[in-house]
mmCIF file of N, CA and C in Angstrom:
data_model
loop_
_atom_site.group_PDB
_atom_site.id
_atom_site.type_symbol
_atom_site.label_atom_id
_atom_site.label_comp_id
_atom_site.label_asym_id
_atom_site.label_seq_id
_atom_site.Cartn_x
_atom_site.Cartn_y
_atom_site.Cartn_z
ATOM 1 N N UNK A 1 0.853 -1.190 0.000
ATOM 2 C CA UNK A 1 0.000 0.000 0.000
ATOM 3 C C UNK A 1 0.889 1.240 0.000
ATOM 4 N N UNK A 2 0.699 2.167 -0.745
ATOM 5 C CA UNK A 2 1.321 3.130 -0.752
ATOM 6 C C UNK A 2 0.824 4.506 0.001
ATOM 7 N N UNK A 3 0.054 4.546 0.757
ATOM 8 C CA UNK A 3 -0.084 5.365 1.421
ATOM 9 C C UNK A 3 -1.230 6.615 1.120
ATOM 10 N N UNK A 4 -1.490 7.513 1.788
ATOM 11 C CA UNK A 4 -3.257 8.227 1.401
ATOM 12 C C UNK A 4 -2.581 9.492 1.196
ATOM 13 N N UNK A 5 -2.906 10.458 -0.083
ATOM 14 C CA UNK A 5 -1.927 11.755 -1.006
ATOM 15 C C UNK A 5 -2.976 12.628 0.133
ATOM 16 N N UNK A 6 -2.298 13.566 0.565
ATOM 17 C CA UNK A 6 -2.508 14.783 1.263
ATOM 18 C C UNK A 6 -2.748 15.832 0.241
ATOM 19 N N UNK A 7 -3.492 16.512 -0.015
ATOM 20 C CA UNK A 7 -3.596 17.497 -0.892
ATOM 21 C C UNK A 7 -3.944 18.881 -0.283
ATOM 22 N N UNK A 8 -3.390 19.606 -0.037
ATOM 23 C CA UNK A 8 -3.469 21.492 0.227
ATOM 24 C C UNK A 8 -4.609 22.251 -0.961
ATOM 25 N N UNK A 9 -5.941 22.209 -0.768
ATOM 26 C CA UNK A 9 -6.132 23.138 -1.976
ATOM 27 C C UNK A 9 -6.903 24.577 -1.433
ATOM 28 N N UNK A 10 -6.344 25.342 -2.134
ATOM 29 C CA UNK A 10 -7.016 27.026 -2.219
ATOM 30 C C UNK A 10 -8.009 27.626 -2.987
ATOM 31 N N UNK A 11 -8.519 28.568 -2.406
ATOM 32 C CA UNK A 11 -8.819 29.528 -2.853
ATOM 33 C C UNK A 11 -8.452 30.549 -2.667
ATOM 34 N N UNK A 12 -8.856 31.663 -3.404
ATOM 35 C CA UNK A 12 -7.813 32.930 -3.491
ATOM 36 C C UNK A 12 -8.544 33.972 -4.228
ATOM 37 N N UNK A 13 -8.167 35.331 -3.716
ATOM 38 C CA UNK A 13 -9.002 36.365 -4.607
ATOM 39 C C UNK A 13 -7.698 36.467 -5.325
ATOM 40 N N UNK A 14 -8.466 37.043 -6.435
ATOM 41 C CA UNK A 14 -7.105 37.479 -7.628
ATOM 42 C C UNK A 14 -6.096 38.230 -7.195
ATOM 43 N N UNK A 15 -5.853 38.992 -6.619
ATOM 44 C CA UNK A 15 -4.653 39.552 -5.623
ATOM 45 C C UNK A 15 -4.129 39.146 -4.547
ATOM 46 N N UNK A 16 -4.249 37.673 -4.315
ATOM 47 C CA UNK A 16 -3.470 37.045 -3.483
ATOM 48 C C UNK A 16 -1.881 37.201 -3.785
ATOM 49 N N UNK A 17 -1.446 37.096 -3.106
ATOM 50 C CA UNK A 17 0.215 36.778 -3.642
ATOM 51 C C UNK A 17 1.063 35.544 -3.134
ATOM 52 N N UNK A 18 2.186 34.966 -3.268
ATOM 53 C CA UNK A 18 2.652 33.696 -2.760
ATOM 54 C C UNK A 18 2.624 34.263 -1.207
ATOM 55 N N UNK A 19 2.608 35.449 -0.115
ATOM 56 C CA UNK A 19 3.077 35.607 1.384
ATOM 57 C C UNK A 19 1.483 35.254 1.262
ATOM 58 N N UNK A 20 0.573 35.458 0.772
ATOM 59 C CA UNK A 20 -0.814 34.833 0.939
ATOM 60 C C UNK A 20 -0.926 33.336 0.974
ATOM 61 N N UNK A 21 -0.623 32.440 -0.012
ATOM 62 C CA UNK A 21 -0.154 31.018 -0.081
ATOM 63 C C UNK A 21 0.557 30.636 1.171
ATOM 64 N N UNK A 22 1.744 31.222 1.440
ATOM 65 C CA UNK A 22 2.424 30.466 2.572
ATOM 66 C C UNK A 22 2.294 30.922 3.905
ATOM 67 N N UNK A 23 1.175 31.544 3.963
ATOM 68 C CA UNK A 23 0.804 31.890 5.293
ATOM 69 C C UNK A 23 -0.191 31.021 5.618
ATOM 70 N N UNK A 24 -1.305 31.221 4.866
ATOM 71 C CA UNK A 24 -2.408 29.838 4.989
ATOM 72 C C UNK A 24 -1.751 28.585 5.090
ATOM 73 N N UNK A 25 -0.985 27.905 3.747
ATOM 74 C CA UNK A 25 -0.225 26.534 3.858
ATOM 75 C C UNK A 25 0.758 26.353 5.679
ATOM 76 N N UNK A 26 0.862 27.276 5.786
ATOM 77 C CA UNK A 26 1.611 27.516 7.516
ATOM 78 C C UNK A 26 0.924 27.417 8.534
ATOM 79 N N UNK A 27 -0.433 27.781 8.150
ATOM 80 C CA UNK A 27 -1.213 27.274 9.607
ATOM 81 C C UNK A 27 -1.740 26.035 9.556
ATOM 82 N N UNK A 28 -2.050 25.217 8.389
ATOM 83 C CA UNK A 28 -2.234 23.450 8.439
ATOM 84 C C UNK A 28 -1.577 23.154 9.130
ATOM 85 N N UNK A 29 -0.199 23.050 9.134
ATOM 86 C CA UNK A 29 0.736 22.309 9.977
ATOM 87 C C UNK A 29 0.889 21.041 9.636
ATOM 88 N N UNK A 30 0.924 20.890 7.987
ATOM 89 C CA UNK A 30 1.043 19.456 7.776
ATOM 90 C C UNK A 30 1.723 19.562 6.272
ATOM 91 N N UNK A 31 2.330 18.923 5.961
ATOM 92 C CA UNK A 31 3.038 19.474 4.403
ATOM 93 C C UNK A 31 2.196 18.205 3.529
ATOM 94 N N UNK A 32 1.925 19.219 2.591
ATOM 95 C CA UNK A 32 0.797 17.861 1.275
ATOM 96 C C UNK A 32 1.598 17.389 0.482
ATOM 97 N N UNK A 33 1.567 16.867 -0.233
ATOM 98 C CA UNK A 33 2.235 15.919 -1.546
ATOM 99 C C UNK A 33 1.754 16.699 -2.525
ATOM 100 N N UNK A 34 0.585 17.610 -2.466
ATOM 101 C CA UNK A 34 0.660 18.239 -3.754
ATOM 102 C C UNK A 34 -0.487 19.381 -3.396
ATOM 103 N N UNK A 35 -0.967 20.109 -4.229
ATOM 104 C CA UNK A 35 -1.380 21.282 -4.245
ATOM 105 C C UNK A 35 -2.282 21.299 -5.330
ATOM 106 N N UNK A 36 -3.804 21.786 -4.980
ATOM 107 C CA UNK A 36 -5.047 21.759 -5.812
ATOM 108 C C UNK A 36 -5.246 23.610 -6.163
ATOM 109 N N UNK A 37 -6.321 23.629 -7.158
ATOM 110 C CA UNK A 37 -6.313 25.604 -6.795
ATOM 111 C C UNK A 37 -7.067 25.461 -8.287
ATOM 112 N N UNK A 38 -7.799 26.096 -8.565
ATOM 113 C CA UNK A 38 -9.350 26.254 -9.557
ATOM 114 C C UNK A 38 -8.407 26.523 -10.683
ATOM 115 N N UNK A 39 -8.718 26.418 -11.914
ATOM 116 C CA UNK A 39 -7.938 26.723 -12.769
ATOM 117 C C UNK A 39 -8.038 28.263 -13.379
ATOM 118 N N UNK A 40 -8.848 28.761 -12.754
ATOM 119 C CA UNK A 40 -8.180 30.162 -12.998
ATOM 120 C C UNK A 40 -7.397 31.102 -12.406
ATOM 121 N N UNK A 41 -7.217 29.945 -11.138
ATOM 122 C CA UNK A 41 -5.908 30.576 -10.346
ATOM 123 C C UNK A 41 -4.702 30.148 -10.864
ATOM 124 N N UNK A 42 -4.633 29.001 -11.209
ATOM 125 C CA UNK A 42 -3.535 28.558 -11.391
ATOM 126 C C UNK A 42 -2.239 29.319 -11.445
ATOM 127 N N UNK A 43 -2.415 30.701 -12.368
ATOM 128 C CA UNK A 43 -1.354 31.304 -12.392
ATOM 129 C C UNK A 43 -0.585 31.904 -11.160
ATOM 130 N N UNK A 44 -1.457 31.841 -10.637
ATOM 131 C CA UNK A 44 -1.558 32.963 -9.081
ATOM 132 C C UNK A 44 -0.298 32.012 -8.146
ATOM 133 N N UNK A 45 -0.706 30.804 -8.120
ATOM 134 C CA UNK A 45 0.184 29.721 -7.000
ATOM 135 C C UNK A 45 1.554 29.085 -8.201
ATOM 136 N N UNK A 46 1.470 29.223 -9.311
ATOM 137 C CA UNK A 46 2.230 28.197 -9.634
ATOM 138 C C UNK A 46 3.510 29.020 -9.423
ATOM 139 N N UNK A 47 4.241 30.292 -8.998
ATOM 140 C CA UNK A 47 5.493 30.357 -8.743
ATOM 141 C C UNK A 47 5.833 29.918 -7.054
ATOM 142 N N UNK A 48 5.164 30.168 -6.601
ATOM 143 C CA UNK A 48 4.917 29.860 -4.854
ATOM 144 C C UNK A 48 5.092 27.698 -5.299
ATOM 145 N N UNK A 49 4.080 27.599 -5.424
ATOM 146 C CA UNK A 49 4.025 25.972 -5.986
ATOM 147 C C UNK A 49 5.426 25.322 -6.448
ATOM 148 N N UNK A 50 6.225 26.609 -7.237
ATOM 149 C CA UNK A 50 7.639 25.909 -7.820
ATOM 150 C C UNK A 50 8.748 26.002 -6.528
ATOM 151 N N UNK A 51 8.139 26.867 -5.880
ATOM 152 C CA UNK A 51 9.562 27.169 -4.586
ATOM 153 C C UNK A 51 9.506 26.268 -3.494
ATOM 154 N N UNK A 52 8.053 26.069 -3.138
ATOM 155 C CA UNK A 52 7.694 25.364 -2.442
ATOM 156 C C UNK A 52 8.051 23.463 -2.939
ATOM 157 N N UNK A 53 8.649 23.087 -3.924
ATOM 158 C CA UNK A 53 8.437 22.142 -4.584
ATOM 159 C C UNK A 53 7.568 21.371 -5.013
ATOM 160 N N UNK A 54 6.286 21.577 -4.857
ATOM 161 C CA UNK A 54 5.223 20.731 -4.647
ATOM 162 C C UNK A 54 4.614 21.237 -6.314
ATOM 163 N N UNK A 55 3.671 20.162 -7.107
ATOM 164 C CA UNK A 55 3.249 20.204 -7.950
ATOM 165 C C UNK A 55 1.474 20.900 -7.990
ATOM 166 N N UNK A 56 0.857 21.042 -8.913
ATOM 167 C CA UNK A 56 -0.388 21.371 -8.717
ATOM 168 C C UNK A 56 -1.355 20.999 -9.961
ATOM 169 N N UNK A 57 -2.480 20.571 -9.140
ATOM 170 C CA UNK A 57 -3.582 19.454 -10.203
ATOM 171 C C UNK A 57 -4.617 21.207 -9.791
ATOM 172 N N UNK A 58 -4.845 21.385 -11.107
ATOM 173 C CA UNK A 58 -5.882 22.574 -11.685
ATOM 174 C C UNK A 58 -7.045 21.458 -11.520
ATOM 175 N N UNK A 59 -7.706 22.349 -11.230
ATOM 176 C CA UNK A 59 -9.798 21.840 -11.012
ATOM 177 C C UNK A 59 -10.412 23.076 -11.708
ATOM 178 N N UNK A 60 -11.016 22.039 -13.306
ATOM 179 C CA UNK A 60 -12.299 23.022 -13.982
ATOM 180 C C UNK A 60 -13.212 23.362 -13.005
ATOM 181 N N UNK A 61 -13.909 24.361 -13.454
ATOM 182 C CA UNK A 61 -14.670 25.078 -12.644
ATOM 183 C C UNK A 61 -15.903 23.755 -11.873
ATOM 184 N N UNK A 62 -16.384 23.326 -13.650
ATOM 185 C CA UNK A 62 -17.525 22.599 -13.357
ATOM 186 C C UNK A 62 -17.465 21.617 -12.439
ATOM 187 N N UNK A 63 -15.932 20.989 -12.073
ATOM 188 C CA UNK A 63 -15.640 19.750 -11.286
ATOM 189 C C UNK A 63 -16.343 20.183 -9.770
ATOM 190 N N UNK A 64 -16.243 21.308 -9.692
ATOM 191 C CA UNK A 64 -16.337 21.917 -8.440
ATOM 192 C C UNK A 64 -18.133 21.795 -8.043
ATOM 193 N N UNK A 65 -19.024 21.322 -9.039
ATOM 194 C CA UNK A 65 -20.473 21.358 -9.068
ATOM 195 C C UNK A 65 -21.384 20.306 -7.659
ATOM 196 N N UNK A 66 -21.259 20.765 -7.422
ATOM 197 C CA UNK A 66 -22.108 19.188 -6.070
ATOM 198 C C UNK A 66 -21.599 18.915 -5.317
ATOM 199 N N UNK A 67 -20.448 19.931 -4.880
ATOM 200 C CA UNK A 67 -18.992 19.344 -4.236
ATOM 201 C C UNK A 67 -19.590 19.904 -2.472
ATOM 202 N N UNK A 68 -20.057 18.767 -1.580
ATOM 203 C CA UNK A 68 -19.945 19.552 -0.162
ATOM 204 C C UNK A 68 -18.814 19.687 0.929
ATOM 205 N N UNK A 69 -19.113 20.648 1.367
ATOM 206 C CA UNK A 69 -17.665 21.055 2.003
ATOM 207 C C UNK A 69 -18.805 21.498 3.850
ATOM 208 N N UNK A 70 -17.473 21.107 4.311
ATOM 209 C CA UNK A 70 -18.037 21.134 5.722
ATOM 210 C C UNK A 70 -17.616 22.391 6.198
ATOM 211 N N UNK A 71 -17.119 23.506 5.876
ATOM 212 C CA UNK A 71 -17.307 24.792 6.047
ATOM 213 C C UNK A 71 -18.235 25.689 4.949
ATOM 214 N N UNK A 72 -18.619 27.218 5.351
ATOM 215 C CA UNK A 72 -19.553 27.389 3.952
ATOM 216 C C UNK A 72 -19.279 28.857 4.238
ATOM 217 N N UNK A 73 -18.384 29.634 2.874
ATOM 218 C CA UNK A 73 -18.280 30.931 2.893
ATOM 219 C C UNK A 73 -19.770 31.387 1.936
ATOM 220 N N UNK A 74 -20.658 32.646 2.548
ATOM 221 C CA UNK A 74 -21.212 32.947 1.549
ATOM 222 C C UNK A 74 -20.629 33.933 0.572
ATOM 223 N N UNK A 75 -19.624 34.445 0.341
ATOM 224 C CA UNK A 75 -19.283 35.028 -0.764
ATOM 225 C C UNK A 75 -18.823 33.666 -1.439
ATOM 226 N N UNK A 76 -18.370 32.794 -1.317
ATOM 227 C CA UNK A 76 -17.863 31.572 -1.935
ATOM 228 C C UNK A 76 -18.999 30.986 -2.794
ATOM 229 N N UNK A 77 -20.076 31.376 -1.832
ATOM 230 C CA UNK A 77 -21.185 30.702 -2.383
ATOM 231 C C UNK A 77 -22.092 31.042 -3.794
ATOM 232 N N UNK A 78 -21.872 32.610 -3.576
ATOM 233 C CA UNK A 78 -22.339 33.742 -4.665
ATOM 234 C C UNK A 78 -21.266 33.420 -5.690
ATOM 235 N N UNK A 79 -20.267 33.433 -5.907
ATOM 236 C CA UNK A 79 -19.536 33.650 -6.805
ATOM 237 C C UNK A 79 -18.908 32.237 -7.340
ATOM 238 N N UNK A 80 -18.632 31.149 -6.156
ATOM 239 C CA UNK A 80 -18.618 29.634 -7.171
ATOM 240 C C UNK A 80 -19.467 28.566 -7.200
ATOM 241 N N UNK A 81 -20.280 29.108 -5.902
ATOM 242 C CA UNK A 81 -21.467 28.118 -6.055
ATOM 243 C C UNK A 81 -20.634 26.565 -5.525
ATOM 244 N N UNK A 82 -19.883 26.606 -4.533
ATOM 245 C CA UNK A 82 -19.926 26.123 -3.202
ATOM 246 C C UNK A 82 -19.321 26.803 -2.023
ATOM 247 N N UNK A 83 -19.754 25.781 -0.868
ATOM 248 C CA UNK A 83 -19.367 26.146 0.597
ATOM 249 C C UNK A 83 -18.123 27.037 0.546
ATOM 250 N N UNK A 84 -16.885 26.451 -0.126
ATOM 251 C CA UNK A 84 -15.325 26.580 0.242
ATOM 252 C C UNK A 84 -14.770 26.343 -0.899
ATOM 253 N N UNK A 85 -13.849 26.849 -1.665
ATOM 254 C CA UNK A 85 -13.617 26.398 -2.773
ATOM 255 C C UNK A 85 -11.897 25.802 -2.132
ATOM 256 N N UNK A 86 -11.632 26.297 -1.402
ATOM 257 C CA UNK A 86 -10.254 25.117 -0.924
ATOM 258 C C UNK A 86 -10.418 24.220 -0.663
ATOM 259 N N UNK A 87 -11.834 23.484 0.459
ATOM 260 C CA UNK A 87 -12.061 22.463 0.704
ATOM 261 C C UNK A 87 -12.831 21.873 -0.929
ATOM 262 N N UNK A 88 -12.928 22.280 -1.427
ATOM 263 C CA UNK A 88 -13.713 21.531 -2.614
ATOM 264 C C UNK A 88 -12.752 21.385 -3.608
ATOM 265 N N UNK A 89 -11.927 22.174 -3.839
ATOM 266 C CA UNK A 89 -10.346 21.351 -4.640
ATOM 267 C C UNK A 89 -9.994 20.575 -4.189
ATOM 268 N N UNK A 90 -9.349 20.237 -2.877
ATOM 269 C CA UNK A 90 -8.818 19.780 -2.491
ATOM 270 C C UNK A 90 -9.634 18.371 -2.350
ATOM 271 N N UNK A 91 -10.311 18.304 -2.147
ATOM 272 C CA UNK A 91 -11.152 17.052 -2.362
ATOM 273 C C UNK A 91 -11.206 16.549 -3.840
ATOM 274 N N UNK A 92 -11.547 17.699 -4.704
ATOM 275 C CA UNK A 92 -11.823 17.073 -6.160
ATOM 276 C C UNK A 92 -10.235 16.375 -6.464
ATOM 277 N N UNK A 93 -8.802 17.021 -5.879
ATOM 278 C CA UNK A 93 -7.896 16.815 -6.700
ATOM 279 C C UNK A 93 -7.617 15.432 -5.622
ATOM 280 N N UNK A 94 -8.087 15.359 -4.712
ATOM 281 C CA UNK A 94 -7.684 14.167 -3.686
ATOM 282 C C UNK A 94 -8.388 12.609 -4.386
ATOM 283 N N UNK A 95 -9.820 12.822 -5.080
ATOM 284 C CA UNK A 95 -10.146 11.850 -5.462
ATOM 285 C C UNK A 95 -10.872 11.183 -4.843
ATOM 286 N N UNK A 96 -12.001 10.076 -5.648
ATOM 287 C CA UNK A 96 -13.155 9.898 -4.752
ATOM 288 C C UNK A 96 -12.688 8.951 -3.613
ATOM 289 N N UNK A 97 -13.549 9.240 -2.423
ATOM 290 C CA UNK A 97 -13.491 8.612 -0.932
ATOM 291 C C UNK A 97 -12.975 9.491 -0.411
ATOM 292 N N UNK A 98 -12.318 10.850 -0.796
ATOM 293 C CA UNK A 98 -11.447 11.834 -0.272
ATOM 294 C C UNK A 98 -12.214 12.452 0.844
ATOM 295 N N UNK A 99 -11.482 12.511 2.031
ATOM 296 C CA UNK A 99 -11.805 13.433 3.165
ATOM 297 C C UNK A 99 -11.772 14.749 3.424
ATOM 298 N N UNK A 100 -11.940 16.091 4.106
ATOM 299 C CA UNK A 100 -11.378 16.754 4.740
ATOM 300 C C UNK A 100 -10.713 16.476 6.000
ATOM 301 N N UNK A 101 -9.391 16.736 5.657
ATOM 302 C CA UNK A 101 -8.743 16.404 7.581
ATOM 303 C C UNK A 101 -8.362 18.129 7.989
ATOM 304 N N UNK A 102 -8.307 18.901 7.373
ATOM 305 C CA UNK A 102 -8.296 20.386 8.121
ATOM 306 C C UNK A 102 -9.088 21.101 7.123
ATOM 307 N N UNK A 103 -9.614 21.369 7.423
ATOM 308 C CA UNK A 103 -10.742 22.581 6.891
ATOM 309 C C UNK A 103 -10.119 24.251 7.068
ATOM 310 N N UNK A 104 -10.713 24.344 5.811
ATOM 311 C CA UNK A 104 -10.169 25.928 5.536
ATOM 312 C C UNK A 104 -9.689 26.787 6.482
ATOM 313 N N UNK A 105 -8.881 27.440 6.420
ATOM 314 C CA UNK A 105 -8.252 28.626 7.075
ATOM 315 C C UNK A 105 -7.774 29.480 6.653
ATOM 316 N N UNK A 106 -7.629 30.902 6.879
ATOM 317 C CA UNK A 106 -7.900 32.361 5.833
ATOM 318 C C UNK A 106 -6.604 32.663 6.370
ATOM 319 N N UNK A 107 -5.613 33.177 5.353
ATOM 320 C CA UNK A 107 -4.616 33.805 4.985
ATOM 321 C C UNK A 107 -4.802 35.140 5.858
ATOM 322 N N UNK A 108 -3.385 35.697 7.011
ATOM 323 C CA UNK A 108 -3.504 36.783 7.682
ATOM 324 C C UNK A 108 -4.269 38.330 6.693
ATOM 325 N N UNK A 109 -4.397 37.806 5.455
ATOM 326 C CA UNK A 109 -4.499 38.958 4.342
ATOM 327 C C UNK A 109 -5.689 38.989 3.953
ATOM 328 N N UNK A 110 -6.138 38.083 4.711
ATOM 329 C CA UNK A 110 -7.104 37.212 3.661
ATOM 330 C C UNK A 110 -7.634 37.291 2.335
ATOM 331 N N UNK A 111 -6.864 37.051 1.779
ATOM 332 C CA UNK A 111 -6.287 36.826 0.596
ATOM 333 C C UNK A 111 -6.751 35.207 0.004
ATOM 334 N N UNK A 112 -6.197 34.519 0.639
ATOM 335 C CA UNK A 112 -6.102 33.067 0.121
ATOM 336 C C UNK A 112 -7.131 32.196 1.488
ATOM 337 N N UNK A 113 -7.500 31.126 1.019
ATOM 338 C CA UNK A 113 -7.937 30.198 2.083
ATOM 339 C C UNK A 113 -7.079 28.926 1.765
ATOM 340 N N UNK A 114 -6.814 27.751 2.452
ATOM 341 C CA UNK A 114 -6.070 27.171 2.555
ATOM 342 C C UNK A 114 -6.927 26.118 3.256
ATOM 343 N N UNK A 115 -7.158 24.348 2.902
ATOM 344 C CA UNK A 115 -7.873 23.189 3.489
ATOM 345 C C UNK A 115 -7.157 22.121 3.126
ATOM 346 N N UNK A 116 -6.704 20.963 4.016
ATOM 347 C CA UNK A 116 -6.153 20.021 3.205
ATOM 348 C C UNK A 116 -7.186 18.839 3.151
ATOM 349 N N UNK A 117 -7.176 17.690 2.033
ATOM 350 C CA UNK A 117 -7.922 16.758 1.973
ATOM 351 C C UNK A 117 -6.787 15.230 2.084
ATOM 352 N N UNK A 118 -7.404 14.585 2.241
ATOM 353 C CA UNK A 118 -6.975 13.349 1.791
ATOM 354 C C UNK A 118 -7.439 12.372 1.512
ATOM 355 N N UNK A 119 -6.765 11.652 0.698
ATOM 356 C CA UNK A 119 -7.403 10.468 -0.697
ATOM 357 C C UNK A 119 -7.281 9.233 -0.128
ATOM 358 N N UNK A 120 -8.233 8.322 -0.678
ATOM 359 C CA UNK A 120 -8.348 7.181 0.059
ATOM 360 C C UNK A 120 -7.230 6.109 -0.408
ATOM 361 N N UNK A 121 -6.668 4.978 0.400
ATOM 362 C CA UNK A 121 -5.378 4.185 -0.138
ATOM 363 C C UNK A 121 -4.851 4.235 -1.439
ATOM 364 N N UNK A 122 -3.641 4.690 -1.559
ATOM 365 C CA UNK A 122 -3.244 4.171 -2.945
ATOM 366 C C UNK A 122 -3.154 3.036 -3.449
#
């Protein structure tokens, strides 16, 4: 057995910056194997993502459709039409049976939110 992928995924207003990323990723307190984030962020994390070494699985919007999340921002809600969009990457990129084991937490800027998931046995 190879073990259950930890995944970090975000959300982020468009002016997040990477001290937004690694402030949230800093209060998990757990380092992921990889890194989720909507694909129209993508651009936003992938230099933070390269320093940090960690790779990142983009989530279409639509993946994000039906997705429940055990926290619930309502601006999150107005604008992607779920609860959390960190906890709902992070799940989509974790894969089905995927958990939340830390639930979102907002960047001192708040800027970014930050949730990790994890995927069921490899």
């Amino acid at each position: 057995m190879a073990g259950r992928v930890v995944i970090a995924g975000f959300g982020c207003r468009a002016t997040a910056t990477e001290a937004s990323f690694r402030d949230a990723l800093a209060a998990m307190g757990v380092r992921p194997d990889r890194l989720a984030v909507p694909e129209d962020r993508a651009a936003l994390i992938a230099g933070f993502a390269q320093r940090e070494g960690l790779s990142v699985t983009v989530i279409p919007a639509a993946a994000l459709n039906g997705i429940d999340t055990p926290t619930r921002s309502d601006l999150s809600l107005i604008h992607r039409g779920v609860g959390s969009v960190a906890e709902a990457v992070a799940l989509a990129a974790a894969g089905a049976g995927a958990r939340i084991i830390v639930t979102r937490v907002i960047s001192a800027d708040r800027m970014a939110t930050c949730a990790m998931a994890q995927g069921p046995d490899q």
